[in-house]
JSON list of C-alpha atoms in Angstrom, two decimals:
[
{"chain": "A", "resi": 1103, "resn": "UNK", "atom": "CA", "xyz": [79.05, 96.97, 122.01]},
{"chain": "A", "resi": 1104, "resn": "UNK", "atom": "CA", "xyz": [81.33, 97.06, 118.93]},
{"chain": "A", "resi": 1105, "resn": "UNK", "atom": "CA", "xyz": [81.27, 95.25, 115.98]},
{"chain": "A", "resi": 1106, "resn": "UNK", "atom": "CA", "xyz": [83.31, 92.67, 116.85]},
{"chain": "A", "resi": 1107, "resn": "UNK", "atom": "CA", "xyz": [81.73, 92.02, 119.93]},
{"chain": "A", "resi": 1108, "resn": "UNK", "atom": "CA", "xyz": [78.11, 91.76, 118.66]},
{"chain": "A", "resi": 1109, "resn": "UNK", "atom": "CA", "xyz": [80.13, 89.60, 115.66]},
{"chain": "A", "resi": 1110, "resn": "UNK", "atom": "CA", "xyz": [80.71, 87.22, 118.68]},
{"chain": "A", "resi": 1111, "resn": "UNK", "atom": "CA", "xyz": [77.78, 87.22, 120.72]},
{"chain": "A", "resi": 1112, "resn": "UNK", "atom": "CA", "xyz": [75.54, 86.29, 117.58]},
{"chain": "A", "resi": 1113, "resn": "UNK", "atom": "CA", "xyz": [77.88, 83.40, 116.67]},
{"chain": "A", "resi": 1114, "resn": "UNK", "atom": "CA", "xyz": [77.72, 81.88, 119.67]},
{"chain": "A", "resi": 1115, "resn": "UNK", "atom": "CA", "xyz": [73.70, 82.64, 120.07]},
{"chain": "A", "resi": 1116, "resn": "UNK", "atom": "CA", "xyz": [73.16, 80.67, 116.63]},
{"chain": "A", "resi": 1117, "resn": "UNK", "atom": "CA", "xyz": [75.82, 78.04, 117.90]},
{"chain": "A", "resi": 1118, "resn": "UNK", "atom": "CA", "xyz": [74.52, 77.25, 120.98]},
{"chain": "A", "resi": 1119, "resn": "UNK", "atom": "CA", "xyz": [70.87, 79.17, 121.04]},
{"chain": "A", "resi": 1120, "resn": "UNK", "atom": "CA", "xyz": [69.24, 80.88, 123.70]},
{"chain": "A", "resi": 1121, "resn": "UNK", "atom": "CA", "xyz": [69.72, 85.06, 123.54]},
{"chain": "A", "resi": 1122, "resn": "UNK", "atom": "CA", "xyz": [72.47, 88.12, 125.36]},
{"chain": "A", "resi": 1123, "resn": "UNK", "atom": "CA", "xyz": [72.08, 91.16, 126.14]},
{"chain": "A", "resi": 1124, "resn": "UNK", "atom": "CA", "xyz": [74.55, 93.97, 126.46]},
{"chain": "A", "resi": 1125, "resn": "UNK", "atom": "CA", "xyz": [76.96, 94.16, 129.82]},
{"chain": "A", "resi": 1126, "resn": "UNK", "atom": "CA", "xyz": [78.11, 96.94, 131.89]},
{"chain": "A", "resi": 1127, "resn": "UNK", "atom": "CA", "xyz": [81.44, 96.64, 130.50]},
{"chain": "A", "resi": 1128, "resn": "UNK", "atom": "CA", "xyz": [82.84, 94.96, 132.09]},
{"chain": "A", "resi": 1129, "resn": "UNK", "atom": "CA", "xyz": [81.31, 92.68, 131.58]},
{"chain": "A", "resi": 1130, "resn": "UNK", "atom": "CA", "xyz": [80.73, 92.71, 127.57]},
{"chain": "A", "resi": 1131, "resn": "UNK", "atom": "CA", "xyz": [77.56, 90.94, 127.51]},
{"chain": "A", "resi": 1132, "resn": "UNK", "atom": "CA", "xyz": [75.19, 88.77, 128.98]},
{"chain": "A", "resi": 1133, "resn": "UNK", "atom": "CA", "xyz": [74.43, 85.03, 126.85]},
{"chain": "A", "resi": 1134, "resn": "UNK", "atom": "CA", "xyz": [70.91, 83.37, 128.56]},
{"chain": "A", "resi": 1135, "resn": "UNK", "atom": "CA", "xyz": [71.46, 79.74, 128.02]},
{"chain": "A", "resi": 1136, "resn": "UNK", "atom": "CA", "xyz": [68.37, 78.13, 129.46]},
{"chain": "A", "resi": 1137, "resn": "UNK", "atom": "CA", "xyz": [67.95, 79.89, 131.83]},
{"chain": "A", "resi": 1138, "resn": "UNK", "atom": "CA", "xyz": [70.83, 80.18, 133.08]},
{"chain": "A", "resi": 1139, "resn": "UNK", "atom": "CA", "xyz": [72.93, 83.68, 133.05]},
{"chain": "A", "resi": 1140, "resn": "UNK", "atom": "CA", "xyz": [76.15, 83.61, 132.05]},
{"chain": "A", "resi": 1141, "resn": "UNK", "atom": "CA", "xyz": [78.80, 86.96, 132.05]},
{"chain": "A", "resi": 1142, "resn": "UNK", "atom": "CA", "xyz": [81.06, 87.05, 128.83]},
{"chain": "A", "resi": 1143, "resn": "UNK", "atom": "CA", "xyz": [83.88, 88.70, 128.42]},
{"chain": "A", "resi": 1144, "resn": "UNK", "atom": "CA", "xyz": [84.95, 89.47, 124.64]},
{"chain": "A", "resi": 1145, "resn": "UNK", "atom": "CA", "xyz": [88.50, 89.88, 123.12]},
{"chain": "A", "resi": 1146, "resn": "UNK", "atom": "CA", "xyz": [90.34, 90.05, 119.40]},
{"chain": "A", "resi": 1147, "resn": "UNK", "atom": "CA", "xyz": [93.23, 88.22, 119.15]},
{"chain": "A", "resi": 1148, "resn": "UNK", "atom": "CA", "xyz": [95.52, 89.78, 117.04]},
{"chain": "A", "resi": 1149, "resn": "UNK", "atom": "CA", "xyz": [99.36, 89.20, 116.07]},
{"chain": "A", "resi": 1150, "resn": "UNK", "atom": "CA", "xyz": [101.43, 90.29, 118.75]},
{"chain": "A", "resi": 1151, "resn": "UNK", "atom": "CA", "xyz": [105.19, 91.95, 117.88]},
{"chain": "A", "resi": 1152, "resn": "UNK", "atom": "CA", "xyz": [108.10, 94.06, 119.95]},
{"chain": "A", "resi": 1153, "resn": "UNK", "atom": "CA", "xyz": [108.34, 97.29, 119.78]},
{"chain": "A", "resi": 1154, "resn": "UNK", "atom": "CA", "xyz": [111.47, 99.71, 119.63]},
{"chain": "A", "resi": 1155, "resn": "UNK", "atom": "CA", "xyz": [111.78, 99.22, 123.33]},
{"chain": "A", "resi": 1156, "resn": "UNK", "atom": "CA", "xyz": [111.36, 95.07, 123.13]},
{"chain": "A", "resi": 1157, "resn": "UNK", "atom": "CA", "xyz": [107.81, 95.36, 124.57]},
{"chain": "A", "resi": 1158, "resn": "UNK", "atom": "CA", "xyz": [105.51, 93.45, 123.40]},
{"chain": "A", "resi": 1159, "resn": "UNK", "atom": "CA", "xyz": [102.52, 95.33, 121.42]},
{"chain": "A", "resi": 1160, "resn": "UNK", "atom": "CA", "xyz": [99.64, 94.99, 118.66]},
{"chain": "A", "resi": 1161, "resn": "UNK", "atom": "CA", "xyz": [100.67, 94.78, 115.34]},
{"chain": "A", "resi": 1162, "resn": "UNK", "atom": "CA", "xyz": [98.38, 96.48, 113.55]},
{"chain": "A", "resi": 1163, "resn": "UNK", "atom": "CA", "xyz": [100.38, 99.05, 115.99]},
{"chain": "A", "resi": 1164, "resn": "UNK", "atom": "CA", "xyz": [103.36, 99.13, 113.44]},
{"chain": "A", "resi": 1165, "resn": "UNK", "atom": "CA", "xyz": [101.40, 98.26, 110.12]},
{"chain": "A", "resi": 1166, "resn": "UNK", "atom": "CA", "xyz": [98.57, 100.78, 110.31]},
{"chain": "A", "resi": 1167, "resn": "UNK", "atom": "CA", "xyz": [100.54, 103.79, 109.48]},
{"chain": "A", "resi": 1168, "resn": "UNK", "atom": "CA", "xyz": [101.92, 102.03, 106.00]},
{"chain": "A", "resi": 1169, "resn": "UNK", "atom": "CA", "xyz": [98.46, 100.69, 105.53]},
{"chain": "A", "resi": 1170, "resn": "UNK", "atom": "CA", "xyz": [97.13, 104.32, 105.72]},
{"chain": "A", "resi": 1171, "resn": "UNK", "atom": "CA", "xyz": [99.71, 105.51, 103.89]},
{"chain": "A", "resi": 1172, "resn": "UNK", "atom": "CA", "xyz": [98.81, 103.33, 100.79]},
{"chain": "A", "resi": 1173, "resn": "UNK", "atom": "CA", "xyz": [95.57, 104.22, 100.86]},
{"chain": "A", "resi": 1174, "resn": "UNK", "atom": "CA", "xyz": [96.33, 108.08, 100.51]},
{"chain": "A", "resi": 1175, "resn": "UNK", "atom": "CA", "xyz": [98.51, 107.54, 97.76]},
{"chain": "A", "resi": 1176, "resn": "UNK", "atom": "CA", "xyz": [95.74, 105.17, 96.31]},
{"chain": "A", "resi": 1177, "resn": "UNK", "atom": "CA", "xyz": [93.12, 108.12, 96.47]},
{"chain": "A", "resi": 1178, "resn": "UNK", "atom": "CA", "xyz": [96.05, 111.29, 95.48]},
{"chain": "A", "resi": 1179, "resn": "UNK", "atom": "CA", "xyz": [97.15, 109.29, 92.54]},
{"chain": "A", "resi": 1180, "resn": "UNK", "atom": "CA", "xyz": [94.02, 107.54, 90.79]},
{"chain": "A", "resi": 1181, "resn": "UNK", "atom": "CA", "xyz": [94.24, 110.38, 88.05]},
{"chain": "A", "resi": 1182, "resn": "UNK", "atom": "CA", "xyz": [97.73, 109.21, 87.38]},
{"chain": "A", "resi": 1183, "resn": "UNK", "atom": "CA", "xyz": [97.33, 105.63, 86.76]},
{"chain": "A", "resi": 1184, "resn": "UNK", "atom": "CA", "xyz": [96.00, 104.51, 83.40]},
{"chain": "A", "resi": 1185, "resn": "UNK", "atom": "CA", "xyz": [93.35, 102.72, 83.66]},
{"chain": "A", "resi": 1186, "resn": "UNK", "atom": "CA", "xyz": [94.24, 99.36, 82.35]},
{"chain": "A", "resi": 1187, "resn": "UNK", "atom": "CA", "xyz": [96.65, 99.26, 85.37]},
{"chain": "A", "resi": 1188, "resn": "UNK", "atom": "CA", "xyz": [97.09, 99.18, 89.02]},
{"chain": "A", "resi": 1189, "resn": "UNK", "atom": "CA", "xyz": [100.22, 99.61, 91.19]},
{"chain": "A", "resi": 1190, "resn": "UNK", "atom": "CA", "xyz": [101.60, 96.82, 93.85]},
{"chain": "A", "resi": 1191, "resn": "UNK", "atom": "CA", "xyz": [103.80, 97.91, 96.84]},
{"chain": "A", "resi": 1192, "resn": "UNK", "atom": "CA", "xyz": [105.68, 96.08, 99.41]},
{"chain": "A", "resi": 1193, "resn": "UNK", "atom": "CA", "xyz": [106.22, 98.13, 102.40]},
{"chain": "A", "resi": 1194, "resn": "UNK", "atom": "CA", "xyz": [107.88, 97.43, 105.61]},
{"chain": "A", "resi": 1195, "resn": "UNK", "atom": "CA", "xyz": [106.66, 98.08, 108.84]},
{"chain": "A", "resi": 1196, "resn": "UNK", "atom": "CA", "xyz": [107.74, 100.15, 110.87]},
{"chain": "A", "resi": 1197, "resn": "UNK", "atom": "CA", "xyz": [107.63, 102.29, 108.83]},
{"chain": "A", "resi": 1198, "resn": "UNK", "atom": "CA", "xyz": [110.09, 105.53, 108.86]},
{"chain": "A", "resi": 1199, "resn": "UNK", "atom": "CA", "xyz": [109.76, 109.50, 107.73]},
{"chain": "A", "resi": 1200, "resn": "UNK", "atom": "CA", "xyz": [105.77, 109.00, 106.01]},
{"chain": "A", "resi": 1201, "resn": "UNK", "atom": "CA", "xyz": [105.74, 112.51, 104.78]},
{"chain": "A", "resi": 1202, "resn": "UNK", "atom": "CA", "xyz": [109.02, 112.16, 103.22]},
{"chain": "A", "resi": 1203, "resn": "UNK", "atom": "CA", "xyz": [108.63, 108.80, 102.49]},
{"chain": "A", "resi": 1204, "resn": "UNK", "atom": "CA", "xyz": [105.23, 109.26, 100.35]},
{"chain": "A", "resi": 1205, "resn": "UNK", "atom": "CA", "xyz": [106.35, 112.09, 98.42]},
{"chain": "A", "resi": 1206, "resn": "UNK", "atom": "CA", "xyz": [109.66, 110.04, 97.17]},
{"chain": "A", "resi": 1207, "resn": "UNK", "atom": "CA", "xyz": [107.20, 106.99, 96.46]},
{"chain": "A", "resi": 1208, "resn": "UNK", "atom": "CA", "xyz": [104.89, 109.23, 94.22]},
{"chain": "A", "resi": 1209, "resn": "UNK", "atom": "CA", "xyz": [107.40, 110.27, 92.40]},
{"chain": "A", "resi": 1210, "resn": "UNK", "atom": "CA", "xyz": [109.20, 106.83, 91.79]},
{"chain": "A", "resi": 1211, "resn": "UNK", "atom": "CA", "xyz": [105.49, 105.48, 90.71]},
{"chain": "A", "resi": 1212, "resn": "UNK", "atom": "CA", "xyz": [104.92, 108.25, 88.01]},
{"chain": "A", "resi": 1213, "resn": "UNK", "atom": "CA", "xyz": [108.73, 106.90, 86.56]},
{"chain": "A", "resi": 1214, "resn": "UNK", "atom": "CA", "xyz": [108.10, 103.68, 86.50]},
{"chain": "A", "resi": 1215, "resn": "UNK", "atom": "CA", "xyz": [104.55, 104.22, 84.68]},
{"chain": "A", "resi": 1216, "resn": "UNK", "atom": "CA", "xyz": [106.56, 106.70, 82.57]},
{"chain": "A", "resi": 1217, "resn": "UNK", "atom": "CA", "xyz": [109.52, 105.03, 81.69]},
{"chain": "A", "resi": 1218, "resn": "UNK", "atom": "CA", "xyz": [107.40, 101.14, 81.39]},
{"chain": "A", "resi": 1219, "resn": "UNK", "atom": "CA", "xyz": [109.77, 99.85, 84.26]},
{"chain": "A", "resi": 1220, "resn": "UNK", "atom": "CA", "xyz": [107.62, 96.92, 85.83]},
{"chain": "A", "resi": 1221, "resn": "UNK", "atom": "CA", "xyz": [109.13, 96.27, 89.07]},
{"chain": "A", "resi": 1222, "resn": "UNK", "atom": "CA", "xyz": [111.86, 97.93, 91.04]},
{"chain": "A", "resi": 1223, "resn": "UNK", "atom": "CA", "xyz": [113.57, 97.79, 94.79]},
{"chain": "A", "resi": 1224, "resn": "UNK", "atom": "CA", "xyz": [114.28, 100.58, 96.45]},
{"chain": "A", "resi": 1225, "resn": "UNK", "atom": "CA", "xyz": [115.25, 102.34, 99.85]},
{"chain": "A", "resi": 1226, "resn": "UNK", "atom": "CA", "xyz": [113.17, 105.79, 101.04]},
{"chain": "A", "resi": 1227, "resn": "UNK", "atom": "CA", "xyz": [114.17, 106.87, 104.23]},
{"chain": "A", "resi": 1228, "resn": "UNK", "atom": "CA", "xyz": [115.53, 103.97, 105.17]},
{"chain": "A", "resi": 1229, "resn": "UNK", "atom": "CA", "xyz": [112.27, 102.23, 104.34]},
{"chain": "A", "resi": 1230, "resn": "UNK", "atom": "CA", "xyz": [112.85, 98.80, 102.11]},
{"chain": "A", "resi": 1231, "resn": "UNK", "atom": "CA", "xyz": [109.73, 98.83, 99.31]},
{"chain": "A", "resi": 1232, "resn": "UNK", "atom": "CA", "xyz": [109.08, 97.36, 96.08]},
{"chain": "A", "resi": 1233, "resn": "UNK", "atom": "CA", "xyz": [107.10, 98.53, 93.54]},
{"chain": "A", "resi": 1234, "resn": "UNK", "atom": "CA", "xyz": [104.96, 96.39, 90.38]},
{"chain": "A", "resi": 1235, "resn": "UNK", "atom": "CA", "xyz": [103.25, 97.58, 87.57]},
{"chain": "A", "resi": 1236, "resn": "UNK", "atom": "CA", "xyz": [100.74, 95.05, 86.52]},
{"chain": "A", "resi": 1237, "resn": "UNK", "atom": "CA", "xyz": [97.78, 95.37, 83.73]},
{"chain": "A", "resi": 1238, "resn": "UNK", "atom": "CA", "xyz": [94.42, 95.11, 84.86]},
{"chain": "A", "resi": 1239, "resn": "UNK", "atom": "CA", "xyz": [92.12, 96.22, 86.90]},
{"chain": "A", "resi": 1240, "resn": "UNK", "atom": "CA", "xyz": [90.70, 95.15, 90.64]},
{"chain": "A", "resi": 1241, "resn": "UNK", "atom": "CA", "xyz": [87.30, 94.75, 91.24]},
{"chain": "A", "resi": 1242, "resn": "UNK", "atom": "CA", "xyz": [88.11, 96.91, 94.58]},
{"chain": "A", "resi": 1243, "resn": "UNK", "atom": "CA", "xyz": [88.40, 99.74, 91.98]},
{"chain": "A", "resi": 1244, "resn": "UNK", "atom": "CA", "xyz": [91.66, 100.36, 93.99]},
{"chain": "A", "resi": 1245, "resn": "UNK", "atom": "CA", "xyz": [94.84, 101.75, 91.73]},
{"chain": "A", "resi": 1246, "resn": "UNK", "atom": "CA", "xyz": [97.50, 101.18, 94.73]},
{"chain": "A", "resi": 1247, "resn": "UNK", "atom": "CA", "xyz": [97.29, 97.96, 96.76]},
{"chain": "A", "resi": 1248, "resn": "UNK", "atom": "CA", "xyz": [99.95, 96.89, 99.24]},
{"chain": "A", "resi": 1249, "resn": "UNK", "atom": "CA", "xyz": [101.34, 94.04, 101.12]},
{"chain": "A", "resi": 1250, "resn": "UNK", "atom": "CA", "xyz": [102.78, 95.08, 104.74]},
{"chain": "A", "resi": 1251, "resn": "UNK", "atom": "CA", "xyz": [106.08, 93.37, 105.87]},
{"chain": "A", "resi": 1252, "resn": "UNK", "atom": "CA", "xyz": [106.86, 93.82, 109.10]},
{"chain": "A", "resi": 1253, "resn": "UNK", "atom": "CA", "xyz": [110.49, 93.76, 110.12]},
{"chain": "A", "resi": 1254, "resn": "UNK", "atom": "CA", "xyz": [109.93, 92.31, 113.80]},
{"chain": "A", "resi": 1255, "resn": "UNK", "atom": "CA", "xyz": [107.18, 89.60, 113.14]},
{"chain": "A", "resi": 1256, "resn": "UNK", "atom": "CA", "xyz": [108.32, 86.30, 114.91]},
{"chain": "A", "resi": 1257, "resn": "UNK", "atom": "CA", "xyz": [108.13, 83.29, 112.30]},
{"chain": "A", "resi": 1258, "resn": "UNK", "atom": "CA", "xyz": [107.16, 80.93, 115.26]},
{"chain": "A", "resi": 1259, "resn": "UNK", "atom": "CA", "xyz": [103.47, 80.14, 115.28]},
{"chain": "A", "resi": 1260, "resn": "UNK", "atom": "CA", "xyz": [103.32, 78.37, 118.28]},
{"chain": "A", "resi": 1261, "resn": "UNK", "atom": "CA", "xyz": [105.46, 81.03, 120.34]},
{"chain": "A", "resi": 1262, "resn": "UNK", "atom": "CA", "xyz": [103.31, 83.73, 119.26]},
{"chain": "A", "resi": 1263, "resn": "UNK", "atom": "CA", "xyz": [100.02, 81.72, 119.51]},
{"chain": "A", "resi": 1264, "resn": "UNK", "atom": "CA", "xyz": [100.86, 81.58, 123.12]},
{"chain": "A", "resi": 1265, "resn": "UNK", "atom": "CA", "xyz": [101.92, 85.06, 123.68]},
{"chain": "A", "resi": 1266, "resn": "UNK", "atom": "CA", "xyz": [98.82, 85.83, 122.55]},
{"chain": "A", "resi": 1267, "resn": "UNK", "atom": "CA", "xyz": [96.71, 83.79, 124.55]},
{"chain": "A", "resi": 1268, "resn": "UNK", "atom": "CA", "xyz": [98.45, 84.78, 127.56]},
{"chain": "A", "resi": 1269, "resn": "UNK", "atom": "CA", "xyz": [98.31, 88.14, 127.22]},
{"chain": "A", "resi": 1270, "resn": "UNK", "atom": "CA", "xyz": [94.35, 88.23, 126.49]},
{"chain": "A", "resi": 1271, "resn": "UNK", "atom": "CA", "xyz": [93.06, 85.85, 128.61]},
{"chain": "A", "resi": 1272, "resn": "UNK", "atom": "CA", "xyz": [95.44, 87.47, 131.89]},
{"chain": "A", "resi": 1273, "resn": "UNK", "atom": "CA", "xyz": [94.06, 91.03, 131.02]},
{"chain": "A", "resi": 1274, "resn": "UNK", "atom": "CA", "xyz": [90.38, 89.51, 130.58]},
{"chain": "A", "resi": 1275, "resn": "UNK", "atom": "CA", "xyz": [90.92, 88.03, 133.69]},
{"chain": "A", "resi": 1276, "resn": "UNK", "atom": "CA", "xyz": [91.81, 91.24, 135.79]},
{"chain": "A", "resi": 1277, "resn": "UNK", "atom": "CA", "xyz": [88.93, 92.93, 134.26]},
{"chain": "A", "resi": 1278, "resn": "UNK", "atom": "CA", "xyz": [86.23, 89.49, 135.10]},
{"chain": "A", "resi": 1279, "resn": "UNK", "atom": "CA", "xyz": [87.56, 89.62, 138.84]},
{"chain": "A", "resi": 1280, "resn": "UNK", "atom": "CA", "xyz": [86.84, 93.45, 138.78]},
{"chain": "A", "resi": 1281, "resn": "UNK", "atom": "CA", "xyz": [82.96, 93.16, 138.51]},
{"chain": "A", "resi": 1282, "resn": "UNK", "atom": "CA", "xyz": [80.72, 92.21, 141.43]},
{"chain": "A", "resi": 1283, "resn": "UNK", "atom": "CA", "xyz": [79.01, 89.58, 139.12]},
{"chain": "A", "resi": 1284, "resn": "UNK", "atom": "CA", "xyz": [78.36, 85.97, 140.91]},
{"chain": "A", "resi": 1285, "resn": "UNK", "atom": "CA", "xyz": [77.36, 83.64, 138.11]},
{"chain": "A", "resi": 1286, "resn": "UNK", "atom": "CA", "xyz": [79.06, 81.52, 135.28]},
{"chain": "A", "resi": 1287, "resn": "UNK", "atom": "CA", "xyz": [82.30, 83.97, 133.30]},
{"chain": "A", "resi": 1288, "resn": "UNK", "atom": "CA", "xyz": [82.81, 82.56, 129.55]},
{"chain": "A", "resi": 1289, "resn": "UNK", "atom": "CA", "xyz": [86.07, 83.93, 127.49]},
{"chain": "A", "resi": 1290, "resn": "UNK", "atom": "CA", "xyz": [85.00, 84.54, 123.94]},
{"chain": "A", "resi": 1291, "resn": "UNK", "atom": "CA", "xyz": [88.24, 85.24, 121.72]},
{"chain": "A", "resi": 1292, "resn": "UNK", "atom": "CA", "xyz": [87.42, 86.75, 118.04]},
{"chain": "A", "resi": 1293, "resn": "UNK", "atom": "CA", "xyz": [90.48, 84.89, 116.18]},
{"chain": "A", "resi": 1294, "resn": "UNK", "atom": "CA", "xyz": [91.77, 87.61, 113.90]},
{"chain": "A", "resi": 1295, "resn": "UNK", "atom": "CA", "xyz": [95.21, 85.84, 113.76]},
{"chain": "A", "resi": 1296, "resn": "UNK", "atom": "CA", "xyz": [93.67, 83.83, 111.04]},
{"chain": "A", "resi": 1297, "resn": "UNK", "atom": "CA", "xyz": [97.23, 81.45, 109.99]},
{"chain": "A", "resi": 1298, "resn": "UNK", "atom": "CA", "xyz": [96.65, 79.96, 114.01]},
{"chain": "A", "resi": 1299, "resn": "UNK", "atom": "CA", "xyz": [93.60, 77.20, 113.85]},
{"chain": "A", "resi": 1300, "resn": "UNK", "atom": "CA", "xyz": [91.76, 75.83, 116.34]},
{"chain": "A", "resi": 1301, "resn": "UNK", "atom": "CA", "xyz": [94.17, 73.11, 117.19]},
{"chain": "A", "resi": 1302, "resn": "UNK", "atom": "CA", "xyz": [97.03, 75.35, 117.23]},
{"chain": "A", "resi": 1303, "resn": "UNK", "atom": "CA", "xyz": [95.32, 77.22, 119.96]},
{"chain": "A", "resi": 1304, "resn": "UNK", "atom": "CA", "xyz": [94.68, 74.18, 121.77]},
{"chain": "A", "resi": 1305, "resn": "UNK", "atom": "CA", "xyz": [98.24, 73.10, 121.51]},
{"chain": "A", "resi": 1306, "resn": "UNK", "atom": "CA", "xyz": [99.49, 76.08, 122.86]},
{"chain": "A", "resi": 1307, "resn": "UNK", "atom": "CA", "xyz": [96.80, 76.77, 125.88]},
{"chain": "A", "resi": 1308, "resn": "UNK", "atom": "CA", "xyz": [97.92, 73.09, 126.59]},
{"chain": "A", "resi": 1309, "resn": "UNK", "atom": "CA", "xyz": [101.63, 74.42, 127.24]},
{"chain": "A", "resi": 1310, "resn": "UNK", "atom": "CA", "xyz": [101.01, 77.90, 128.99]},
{"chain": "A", "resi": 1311, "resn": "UNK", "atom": "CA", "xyz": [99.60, 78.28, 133.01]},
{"chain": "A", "resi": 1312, "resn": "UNK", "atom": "CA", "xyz": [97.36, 80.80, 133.42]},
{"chain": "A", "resi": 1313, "resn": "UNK", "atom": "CA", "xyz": [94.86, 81.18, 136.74]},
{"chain": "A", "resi": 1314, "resn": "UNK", "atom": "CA", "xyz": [91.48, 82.50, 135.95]},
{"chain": "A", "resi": 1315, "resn": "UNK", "atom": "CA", "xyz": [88.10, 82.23, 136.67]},
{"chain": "A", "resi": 1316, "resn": "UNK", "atom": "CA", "xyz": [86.47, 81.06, 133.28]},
{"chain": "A", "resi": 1317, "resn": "UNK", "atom": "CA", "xyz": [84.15, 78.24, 132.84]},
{"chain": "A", "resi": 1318, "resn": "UNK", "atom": "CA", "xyz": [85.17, 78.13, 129.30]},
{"chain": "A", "resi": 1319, "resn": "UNK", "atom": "CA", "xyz": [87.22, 79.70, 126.77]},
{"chain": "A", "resi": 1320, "resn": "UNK", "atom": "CA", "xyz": [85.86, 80.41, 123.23]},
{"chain": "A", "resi": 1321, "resn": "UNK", "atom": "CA", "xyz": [87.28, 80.71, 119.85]},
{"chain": "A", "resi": 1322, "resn": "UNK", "atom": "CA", "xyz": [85.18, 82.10, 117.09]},
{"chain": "A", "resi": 1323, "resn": "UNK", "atom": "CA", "xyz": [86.63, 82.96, 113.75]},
{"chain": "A", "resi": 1324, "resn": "UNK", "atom": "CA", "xyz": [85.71, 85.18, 111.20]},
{"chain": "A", "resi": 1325, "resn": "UNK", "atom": "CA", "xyz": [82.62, 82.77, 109.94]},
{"chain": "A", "resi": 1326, "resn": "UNK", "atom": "CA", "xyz": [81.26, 82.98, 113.45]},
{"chain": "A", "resi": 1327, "resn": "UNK", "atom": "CA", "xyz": [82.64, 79.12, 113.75]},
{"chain": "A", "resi": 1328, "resn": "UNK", "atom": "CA", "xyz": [82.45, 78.49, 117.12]},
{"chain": "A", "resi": 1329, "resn": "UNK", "atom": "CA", "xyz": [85.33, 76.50, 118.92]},
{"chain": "A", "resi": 1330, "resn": "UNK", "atom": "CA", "xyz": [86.34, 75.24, 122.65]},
{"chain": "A", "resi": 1331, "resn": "UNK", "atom": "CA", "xyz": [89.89, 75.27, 123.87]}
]
């Protein structure tokens, strides 16, 4: 099991008690409630956005490249930065040209720490970023921290909150029907779309149709709070 998923199976075993044990994968685990087995299937809901060809896809997809990125430059550049100061990007996502695009962006970093510009917005490869200045230090130890924008994220909570729940709980379904398992099936959903609450998800299950098999469908966020949709 991965992290996530033993994450999920412990927060429900100190919500609700008894014990699990690992699955066959599929499914993900087993939870012992009083006896009584019960298969799990586990899932991470993330934020869901289109792709270049309209499909819908992850998007951590689209952000992890500029997240990586920032990182590099974080650990190339450290000797660079004084250190009574860290660096603040904006970058978009998707994000265009990364070899290009971090090689312009160190060099626009060393002139603004040169010249004392603060803040500046510029275009690299067709790539909108901003970059801040600002004195101080973070107790991540980090030198270059960054905030990922990403161009095709839908504004509409609701409409993505039940994207999302469609899209996990028909795939978790295909793979539930495709074990030779008898008992009870539970959905547990690891909410790592953390601006959609527990009544948001309700809300939107409320307004989608989906057939499946489970006797319930969890939500557990990341303080192992365990919810019921």
């Amino acid at each position: 099991m991965n992290p996530n998923e033993t994450f999920v199976m412990n927060s429900i075993v100190k919500a609700l008690g008894g014990k699990f044990t690992e699955g066959e994968n599929p499914p993900d685990a087993y939870f012992n409630l009083s006896d009584n087995i019960i298969a799990v299937e586990v899932t991470r809901l993330v934020q869901q956005v289109k792709n270049d060809k309209g499909e819908m896809i992850p998007r951590l997809a689209q952000d992890q490249p500029a997240i990586l990125l920032s990182d590099e430059l974080d650990c190339q550049m450290r000797n660079d930065i004084p250190n009574n100061k860290y660096v603040f990007l904006t970058l978009g996502a998707p994000i265009n040209n990364i070899r290009k695009t971090k090689k312009q962006l160190k060099k626009e970093i060393i002139h603004q720490l040169n010249t004392g510009i603060i803040e500046q917005d510029l275009t690299i490869e067709k790539n909108r970023i901003s970059i801040t200045i600002y004195d101080g230090t973070k107790k991540s130890g980090k030198k270059i921290i960054s905030a990922v924008a990403n161009r095709y994220s839908d504004a509409n909570l609701l409409s993505n909150t039940m994207h999302l729940l469609n899209d996990r709980i028909t795939s978790k379904a295909k793979t539930s029907n495709a074990k030779s398992f008898n008992g009870e099936y539970w959905l547990a959903l690891y909410n790592d779309y953390w601006v959609a609450d527990i009544d948001t998800y309700r809300l939107a299950y409320s307004k989608i149709n989906i057939q499946h098999d489970f006797r319930k469908i969890l939500i557990i966020d990341c303080y192992g709070q365990v919810e019921c949709i």
